[in-house]
CSV table of C-alpha atoms and ligand atoms in Angstrom, one decimal:
chain,number,residue,atom,x,y,z
V,276,MET,CA,0.0,0.0,0.0
V,277,THR,CA,1.4,3.5,-0.9
V,278,ASP,CA,0.9,6.6,1.2
V,279,ALA,CA,-1.5,9.2,-0.3
V,280,PRO,CA,0.4,12.2,-1.7
V,281,THR,CA,0.3,15.2,0.6
V,282,MET,CA,0.5,19.0,0.3
V,283,THR,CA,1.4,21.8,2.6
V,284,ALA,CA,-1.6,23.7,3.9
V,285,ALA,CA,-2.4,26.4,6.5
V,286,VAL,CA,-4.9,24.6,8.7
V,287,ILE,CA,-7.4,25.7,11.4
V,288,ASP,CA,-9.5,23.6,13.6
V,289,ARG,CA,-11.2,26.3,15.8
V,290,TYR,CA,-12.0,30.0,15.7
V,291,GLY,CA,-9.4,32.3,17.2
V,292,PRO,CA,-6.4,34.6,16.7
V,293,PRO,CA,-3.8,34.2,13.9
V,294,GLU,CA,-1.8,31.9,16.1
V,295,THR,CA,-4.6,29.3,15.6
V,296,ILE,CA,-3.3,28.7,12.1
V,297,ALA,CA,-0.8,25.8,11.8
V,298,LEU,CA,1.1,24.5,8.8
V,299,ARG,CA,0.5,20.8,8.2
V,300,GLN,CA,0.8,18.1,5.6
V,301,VAL,CA,-2.6,17.0,4.4
V,302,PRO,CA,-3.8,14.8,1.6
V,303,ILE,CA,-3.9,16.4,-1.9
V,304,PRO,CA,-7.6,16.7,-2.7
V,305,ALA,CA,-8.9,14.8,-5.8
V,306,PRO,CA,-11.3,16.6,-8.1
V,307,ALA,CA,-14.9,15.2,-8.0
V,308,ALA,CA,-17.0,15.0,-11.2
V,309,GLY,CA,-17.5,18.5,-12.6
V,310,GLU,CA,-14.5,19.9,-10.6
V,311,ILE,CA,-11.1,21.2,-11.5
V,312,ARG,CA,-8.0,21.0,-9.3
V,313,VAL,CA,-5.8,24.1,-9.2
V,314,ARG,CA,-2.1,24.1,-8.3
V,315,VAL,CA,-2.2,27.4,-6.3
V,316,ARG,CA,0.7,29.7,-6.9
V,317,ALA,CA,-0.5,32.8,-5.1
V,318,ALA,CA,-3.3,33.6,-2.6
V,319,THR,CA,-4.1,36.5,-0.3
V,320,ALA,CA,-4.7,37.1,3.4
V,321,ASN,CA,-7.7,39.4,3.5
V,322,ARG,CA,-10.3,40.9,5.8
V,323,THR,CA,-12.8,38.1,4.9
V,324,ASP,CA,-10.2,35.5,5.9
V,325,THR,CA,-9.4,37.3,9.2
V,326,ALA,CA,-13.1,37.7,10.0
V,327,THR,CA,-13.8,34.1,9.3
V,328,LEU,CA,-10.8,33.0,11.4
V,329,ARG,CA,-12.2,35.0,14.4
V,330,GLY,CA,-15.8,33.8,13.7
V,331,TYR,CA,-16.8,37.4,13.6
V,332,PRO,CA,-19.4,38.8,13.3
V,333,PHE,CA,-21.1,36.0,15.2
V,334,PHE,CA,-24.1,35.8,12.9
V,335,ALA,CA,-21.8,34.9,10.0
V,336,ARG,CA,-21.2,31.6,11.8
V,337,ALA,CA,-24.6,30.5,10.4
V,338,MET,CA,-22.6,30.1,7.2
V,339,THR,CA,-19.1,29.2,8.5
V,340,GLY,CA,-20.0,26.9,11.4
V,341,LEU,CA,-21.6,27.7,14.8
V,342,LEU,CA,-19.0,26.4,17.3
V,343,GLN,CA,-16.1,25.6,15.0
V,344,PRO,CA,-15.3,26.5,11.4
V,345,LYS,CA,-16.6,24.1,8.8
V,346,MET,CA,-13.6,24.7,6.6
V,347,ALA,CA,-10.1,23.5,7.6
V,348,ILE,CA,-8.2,25.8,5.3
V,349,LEU,CA,-8.9,29.5,4.7
V,350,GLY,CA,-8.0,31.5,1.6
V,351,MET,CA,-10.7,33.0,-0.6
V,352,ASP,CA,-8.5,34.4,-3.4
V,353,PHE,CA,-6.4,32.2,-5.6
V,354,ALA,CA,-4.3,32.3,-8.8
V,355,GLY,CA,-2.6,29.2,-10.2
V,356,GLU,CA,-2.8,26.6,-12.9
V,357,VAL,CA,-5.3,23.8,-13.6
V,358,ASP,CA,-3.5,20.5,-12.8
V,359,ALA,CA,-6.3,17.9,-12.9
V,360,LEU,CA,-9.9,17.6,-14.2
V,361,GLY,CA,-12.8,15.7,-12.7
V,362,GLU,CA,-15.1,13.7,-14.9
V,363,ALA,CA,-17.1,15.6,-17.6
V,364,VAL,CA,-15.1,18.8,-17.4
V,365,THR,CA,-14.5,20.3,-20.8
V,366,ALA,CA,-14.2,24.0,-20.2
V,367,PHE,CA,-10.6,23.8,-18.8
V,368,GLN,CA,-7.4,22.0,-19.7
V,369,PRO,CA,-4.5,21.0,-17.5
V,370,GLY,CA,-2.0,23.9,-17.6
V,371,ASP,CA,-4.6,26.7,-18.0
V,372,ARG,CA,-3.7,29.7,-15.9
V,373,VAL,CA,-6.7,30.7,-13.8
V,374,PHE,CA,-7.7,33.0,-10.9
V,375,GLY,CA,-10.8,33.3,-8.9
V,376,LEU,CA,-12.7,33.2,-5.6
V,377,LEU,CA,-13.8,30.5,-3.1
V,378,PRO,CA,-16.4,32.5,-1.3
V,379,PHE,CA,-18.1,29.9,0.8
V,380,THR,CA,-15.6,27.0,0.8
V,381,TYR,CA,-12.2,28.8,1.0
V,382,GLY,CA,-9.1,26.6,0.7
V,383,ALA,CA,-6.5,28.7,-1.2
V,384,HIS,CA,-3.9,28.7,1.7
V,385,ALA,CA,-2.7,25.3,0.4
V,386,GLN,CA,-0.8,24.0,-2.6
V,387,TYR,CA,-3.9,22.5,-4.3
V,388,VAL,CA,-7.6,23.3,-4.2
V,389,CYS,CA,-10.6,21.9,-6.0
V,390,LEU,CA,-13.6,23.8,-7.1
V,391,PRO,CA,-16.5,23.4,-9.6
V,392,ALA,CA,-15.5,24.2,-13.2
V,393,THR,CA,-18.7,26.3,-13.3
V,394,GLY,CA,-17.5,28.2,-10.1
V,395,ALA,CA,-15.8,31.6,-9.7
V,396,VAL,CA,-12.8,30.9,-11.9
V,397,ALA,CA,-11.6,32.6,-15.1
V,398,PRO,CA,-8.5,32.8,-17.3
V,399,ILE,CA,-5.6,35.1,-16.2
V,400,PRO,CA,-4.9,37.6,-19.0
V,401,ASP,CA,-1.8,36.4,-20.9
V,402,THR,CA,0.7,39.0,-19.7
V,403,LEU,CA,-0.2,38.9,-16.1
V,404,PRO,CA,1.9,36.9,-13.6
V,405,PHE,CA,0.2,34.8,-11.0
V,406,ASP,CA,1.0,37.1,-8.2
V,407,GLU,CA,-0.7,40.0,-9.9
V,408,ALA,CA,-3.9,38.0,-10.5
V,409,VAL,CA,-5.0,37.5,-6.9
V,410,VAL,CA,-7.3,40.5,-7.0
V,411,ALA,CA,-10.9,39.2,-6.6
V,412,GLU,CA,-11.9,39.4,-2.9
V,413,GLY,CA,-12.0,43.2,-2.4
V,414,ALA,CA,-13.2,43.8,-5.9
V,415,TRP,CA,-16.1,41.4,-5.4
V,416,TYR,CA,-17.3,43.3,-2.4
V,417,ALA,CA,-16.8,46.6,-4.1
V,418,SER,CA,-18.8,45.5,-7.2
V,419,SER,CA,-22.0,45.0,-5.2
V,420,THR,CA,-22.0,48.8,-4.6
V,421,THR,CA,-20.4,50.1,-7.8
V,422,ASP,CA,-22.7,48.0,-10.0
V,423,ARG,CA,-25.5,50.4,-9.0
V,424,LEU,CA,-23.7,53.3,-10.8
V,425,ASN,CA,-24.7,54.6,-14.2
V,426,PRO,CA,-22.4,56.6,-16.6
V,427,GLY,CA,-22.0,60.2,-15.5
V,428,GLN,CA,-23.2,59.7,-11.9
V,429,ARG,CA,-21.0,61.0,-9.1
V,430,CYS,CA,-19.5,58.7,-6.6
V,431,LEU,CA,-17.5,59.3,-3.4
V,432,VAL,CA,-15.3,56.4,-2.1
V,433,TYR,CA,-14.3,56.9,1.5
V,434,GLY,CA,-11.3,54.8,2.4
V,435,ALA,CA,-10.1,54.3,-1.2
V,436,SER,CA,-6.8,52.8,-0.2
V,437,GLY,CA,-7.9,49.3,1.1
V,438,ALA,CA,-8.6,46.2,-0.9
V,439,ILE,CA,-12.3,47.2,-1.4
V,440,GLY,CA,-11.6,50.9,-1.8
V,441,THR,CA,-8.9,50.6,-4.5
V,442,ALA,CA,-11.1,48.3,-6.4
V,443,ALA,CA,-14.2,50.5,-5.9
V,444,VAL,CA,-12.4,53.5,-7.5
V,445,GLN,CA,-11.5,51.4,-10.6
V,446,LEU,CA,-14.8,49.7,-11.0
V,447,ALA,CA,-16.7,52.9,-10.6
V,448,LYS,CA,-14.6,54.5,-13.3
V,449,ALA,CA,-15.1,51.5,-15.5
V,450,ARG,CA,-18.9,52.1,-15.2
V,451,GLY,CA,-18.4,55.7,-16.4
V,452,ALA,CA,-18.9,57.4,-13.1
V,453,GLU,CA,-17.1,60.6,-11.8
V,454,VAL,CA,-15.2,59.5,-8.8
V,455,THR,CA,-14.0,61.3,-5.7
V,456,ALA,CA,-11.6,59.3,-3.6
V,457,VAL,CA,-11.0,60.1,0.1
V,458,VAL,CA,-7.8,58.8,1.5
V,459,GLY,CA,-5.0,59.8,4.0
V,460,THR,CA,-1.8,61.6,3.1
V,461,ARG,CA,0.2,58.5,2.3
V,462,HIS,CA,-2.3,57.4,-0.3
V,463,LEU,CA,-3.0,60.6,-2.3
V,464,GLU,CA,-0.8,59.6,-5.3
V,465,LEU,CA,-2.1,56.1,-5.3
V,466,ALA,CA,-5.8,57.3,-5.5
V,467,ALA,CA,-5.0,59.6,-8.4
V,468,SER,CA,-3.1,56.8,-10.2
V,469,LEU,CA,-6.2,54.6,-10.0
V,470,GLY,CA,-8.1,57.1,-12.1
V,471,ALA,CA,-10.0,59.1,-9.4
V,472,ASP,CA,-11.2,62.4,-10.8
V,473,HIS,CA,-10.8,64.1,-7.5
V,474,VAL,CA,-8.7,63.1,-4.5
V,475,VAL,CA,-9.5,64.4,-0.9
V,476,ASN,CA,-7.2,64.1,2.0
V,477,TYR,CA,-9.3,63.2,5.1
V,478,GLU,CA,-6.4,64.2,7.3
V,479,THR,CA,-6.4,67.9,6.2
V,480,GLN,CA,-10.0,68.3,4.9
V,481,ASP,CA,-13.4,67.5,6.3
V,482,PHE,CA,-14.8,65.5,3.4
V,483,THR,CA,-18.4,65.6,4.8
V,484,ARG,CA,-18.5,69.3,3.8
V,485,LEU,CA,-17.9,68.7,0.0
V,486,GLY,CA,-21.5,69.5,-0.7
V,487,GLN,CA,-24.7,67.6,-1.6
V,488,ASP,CA,-23.2,66.4,-4.9
V,489,PHE,CA,-23.1,62.6,-4.9
V,490,ASP,CA,-25.4,59.9,-6.3
V,491,LEU,CA,-23.5,57.3,-4.3
V,492,VAL,CA,-21.3,57.6,-1.2
V,493,PHE,CA,-19.5,54.4,-0.4
V,494,ASP,CA,-17.8,53.9,3.0
V,495,ALA,CA,-15.3,51.3,1.8
V,496,VAL,CA,-13.5,50.9,5.1
V,497,GLY,CA,-16.4,51.0,7.6
V,498,LYS,CA,-15.0,54.0,9.5
V,499,SER,CA,-17.8,56.6,8.7
V,500,SER,CA,-21.6,56.5,9.0
V,501,TRP,CA,-24.7,57.6,7.2
V,502,PHE,CA,-25.2,60.4,9.8
V,503,ALA,CA,-21.8,61.9,8.8
V,504,CYS,CA,-22.2,61.4,5.1
V,505,ARG,CA,-25.9,62.4,4.8
V,506,PRO,CA,-25.0,66.0,3.7
V,507,LEU,CA,-23.1,64.6,0.7
V,508,ILE,CA,-25.9,62.6,-0.8
V,509,LYS,CA,-28.3,63.9,-3.4
V,510,PRO,CA,-32.0,63.3,-2.9
V,511,GLY,CA,-32.6,59.7,-4.2
V,512,GLY,CA,-28.9,58.9,-3.7
V,513,LEU,CA,-27.4,56.0,-1.9
V,514,PHE,CA,-25.1,55.5,1.1
V,515,ALA,CA,-23.5,52.1,1.0
V,516,ALA,CA,-21.0,50.6,3.5
V,517,THR,CA,-18.8,47.6,4.0
V,518,ASP,CA,-19.6,47.3,7.7
V,519,LEU,CA,-22.5,47.4,10.0
V,520,GLY,CA,-21.9,51.0,11.2
V,521,PRO,CA,-22.2,52.4,14.7
V,522,TYR,CA,-24.8,50.5,16.7
V,523,TRP,CA,-25.5,48.4,13.5
V,524,SER,CA,-27.1,51.6,12.1
V,525,ASN,CA,-26.4,50.7,8.5
V,526,ILE,CA,-28.6,47.6,9.0
V,527,TRP,CA,-31.6,49.1,10.7
V,528,LEU,CA,-31.5,52.3,8.6
V,529,GLY,CA,-31.3,50.2,5.5
V,530,GLY,CA,-34.5,48.4,6.5
V,531,TRP,CA,-36.2,51.7,7.4
V,532,TYR,CA,-35.3,53.5,4.2
V,533,SER,CA,-36.3,50.6,2.1
V,534,LEU,CA,-39.8,51.1,3.5
V,535,THR,CA,-40.0,54.9,3.5
V,536,GLY,CA,-37.3,57.2,2.4
V,537,SER,CA,-35.6,58.9,-0.6
V,538,ARG,CA,-32.1,58.6,0.8
V,539,ARG,CA,-31.2,55.0,1.0
V,540,VAL,CA,-28.7,53.1,3.1
V,541,SER,CA,-27.3,49.7,2.2
V,542,VAL,CA,-24.7,47.1,3.3
V,543,PRO,CA,-24.7,45.1,0.1
V,544,PHE,CA,-23.6,41.5,0.0
V,545,PRO,CA,-22.2,40.5,-3.4
V,546,GLU,CA,-23.7,37.7,-5.5
V,547,ASP,CA,-22.9,35.8,-8.7
V,548,ALA,CA,-19.2,35.3,-7.9
V,549,PRO,CA,-18.7,33.3,-11.2
V,550,GLY,CA,-20.1,36.1,-13.4
V,551,PHE,CA,-18.1,38.7,-11.4
V,552,VAL,CA,-14.8,36.9,-11.8
V,553,ARG,CA,-15.3,36.5,-15.6
V,554,SER,CA,-16.1,40.2,-15.9
V,555,LEU,CA,-13.0,41.1,-13.8
V,556,SER,CA,-10.9,38.9,-16.1
V,557,ALA,CA,-12.1,40.9,-19.1
V,558,LEU,CA,-11.5,44.3,-17.3
V,559,MET,CA,-7.9,43.2,-16.5
V,560,ALA,CA,-7.3,42.1,-20.1
V,561,GLN,CA,-8.5,45.6,-21.3
V,562,GLY,CA,-6.2,47.3,-18.8
V,563,LYS,CA,-9.2,48.8,-16.9
V,564,PHE,CA,-8.4,47.0,-13.6
V,565,ARG,CA,-5.2,46.2,-11.7
V,566,GLY,CA,-4.5,44.9,-8.2
V,567,VAL,CA,-2.8,47.2,-5.7
V,568,PHE,CA,-0.4,45.2,-3.6
V,569,ASP,CA,1.1,45.7,-0.2
V,570,ARG,CA,3.4,43.1,1.4
V,571,THR,CA,3.9,39.5,0.2
V,572,TYR,CA,4.4,36.7,2.8
V,573,PRO,CA,5.5,33.1,2.1
V,574,LEU,CA,3.0,30.5,3.2
V,575,ALA,CA,5.3,29.6,6.1
V,576,ASP,CA,4.8,33.1,7.5
V,577,ILE,CA,1.0,33.2,7.2
V,578,VAL,CA,0.5,33.9,10.9
V,579,GLU,CA,2.4,37.1,10.5
V,580,ALA,CA,0.4,38.0,7.4
V,581,PHE,CA,-2.9,37.6,9.3
V,582,ARG,CA,-1.5,39.8,12.2
V,583,TYR,CA,-0.6,42.5,9.7
V,584,VAL,CA,-4.0,42.4,7.9
V,585,GLU,CA,-5.9,42.6,11.3
V,586,GLN,CA,-4.2,46.0,11.9
V,587,GLY,CA,-6.5,47.5,9.2
V,588,GLN,CA,-3.7,49.5,7.8
V,589,LYS,CA,-2.8,47.6,4.6
V,590,THR,CA,-2.7,49.3,1.2
V,591,GLY,CA,-4.8,47.2,-1.1
V,592,ILE,CA,-4.0,43.5,-1.1
V,593,VAL,CA,-1.6,41.3,1.1
V,594,ARG,CA,-0.3,38.3,-0.9
V,595,ILE,CA,0.6,34.8,0.2
V,596,ASP,CA,3.2,33.2,-2.0
V,597,ILE,CA,2.5,29.4,-2.2
V,598,PRO,CA,5.7,27.4,-2.7
F,756,NAP,N1,-17.0,40.8,7.6
F,756,NAP,C1,-16.5,40.4,6.5
F,756,NAP,O1,-16.5,39.3,6.0
F,756,NAP,C2,-15.7,41.5,5.7
F,756,NAP,C3,-15.1,41.1,4.5
F,756,NAP,C4,-14.4,42.0,3.8
F,756,NAP,C5,-14.3,43.3,4.3
F,756,NAP,N2,-15.0,43.7,5.4
F,756,NAP,C6,-14.9,45.0,5.9
F,756,NAP,O2,-14.7,45.9,4.8
F,756,NAP,C7,-13.8,46.9,5.2
F,756,NAP,C8,-12.7,47.2,4.2
F,756,NAP,O3,-12.0,46.0,3.9
F,756,NAP,P1,-10.6,46.2,3.2
F,756,NAP,O4,-10.0,44.8,3.1
F,756,NAP,O5,-10.7,47.0,2.0
F,756,NAP,O6,-9.8,47.0,4.3
F,756,NAP,P2,-8.3,47.2,4.5
F,756,NAP,O7,-7.6,46.9,3.2
F,756,NAP,O8,-7.8,46.6,5.7
F,756,NAP,O9,-8.3,48.8,4.7
F,756,NAP,C9,-7.1,49.4,5.1
F,756,NAP,C10,-7.0,50.8,4.5
F,756,NAP,O10,-8.0,51.7,5.1
F,756,NAP,C11,-7.3,53.0,5.4
F,756,NAP,N3,-8.0,53.6,6.5
F,756,NAP,C12,-7.9,53.1,7.8
F,756,NAP,N4,-8.6,54.0,8.6
F,756,NAP,C13,-9.2,54.9,7.8
F,756,NAP,C14,-10.0,56.0,8.1
F,756,NAP,N5,-10.4,56.3,9.3
F,756,NAP,N6,-10.5,56.7,7.0
F,756,NAP,C15,-10.1,56.4,5.8
F,756,NAP,N7,-9.2,55.4,5.5
F,756,NAP,C16,-8.8,54.6,6.5
F,756,NAP,C17,-5.9,52.6,5.7
F,756,NAP,O11,-5.0,53.6,5.3
F,756,NAP,P3,-4.8,55.0,6.2
F,756,NAP,O12,-5.1,54.5,7.7
F,756,NAP,O13,-3.4,55.4,6.0
F,756,NAP,O14,-5.8,56.0,5.7
F,756,NAP,C18,-5.6,51.4,4.8
F,756,NAP,O15,-5.0,51.7,3.5
F,756,NAP,C19,-13.2,46.5,6.6
F,756,NAP,O16,-13.8,47.3,7.6
F,756,NAP,C20,-13.7,45.1,6.8
F,756,NAP,O17,-14.2,44.9,8.1
F,756,NAP,C21,-15.7,42.8,6.1
């Protein structure tokens, strides 16, 4: 009898701090019918991974497991090459370079991961290396807000330097909106380089006094509130946020305004990950979207990567290099 081949993976068996993660040798997964197996070359450590590791917010455990996480390996973003096909898969070939998302199953913090061929996976544009293709997590969250924009509308992105904010600026521009990016001093040049029409420094200017000029105000870092941003929003405009807001205000205000008001509040949750990843692949191929990258950590240092991401100070995306 031969031993099953193994791979290196960052494994969790309970909710907790980054130190909960341990590198282990685990069996290489075999693709089931309709699945592909990807040899992962690059992944990310992101705010979804850190929230899932902590089991926070608690209600999210309805999806991730009440007392302990359902998934043994985190990692929502991946880029790599198809290395094996399950039965009846015709859309991919071994060797295809692909990137994508594993929104509910995770698993990219390992050398191999399996996912449905019909899942959130798309080709990496030819000229792009693997480590520049792990871009989907923040962009997917951003898209659920920016997809509401029409050409010519005005959008303000508060916190345009994180994974979601940097993506939001680019996706809003790709939809033909006029974009005002609000960032701190160290990110002024970055925001302009992403195509923002106007850049505001929140350290030197009170952005909430810019005037009632915006169809959409997006708090992309969960540090503002509808109460602060209300003076910016045109009648009939939208306030959207990545987080629940003070006292969960974004949730209950969203419910209230959906019943009554002209100024609406929303904490959108993205859908259709497969369709989104395919559209992102096309935008990258057209040069309309690029990842903004901060530090890269080897898989062996993944605990350090999670500690850094939890500080809430990264610029764009933190990568994990998979050996
Ligand atoms: N629960 C979930 O599953 C989930 C999943 C994804 C994201 N989220 C939420 O979405 C939010 C954004 O995620 P992300 O990955 O884009 O965040 P991120 O990358 O960690 O955001 C960090 C960036 O925000 C900037 N920032 C920090 N404080 C700020 C402030 N007061 N005003 C403006 N900018 C500030 C930082 O730069 P400076 O400090 O230099 O300005 C840094 O560049 C997070 O709050 C996260 O909780 C939740």
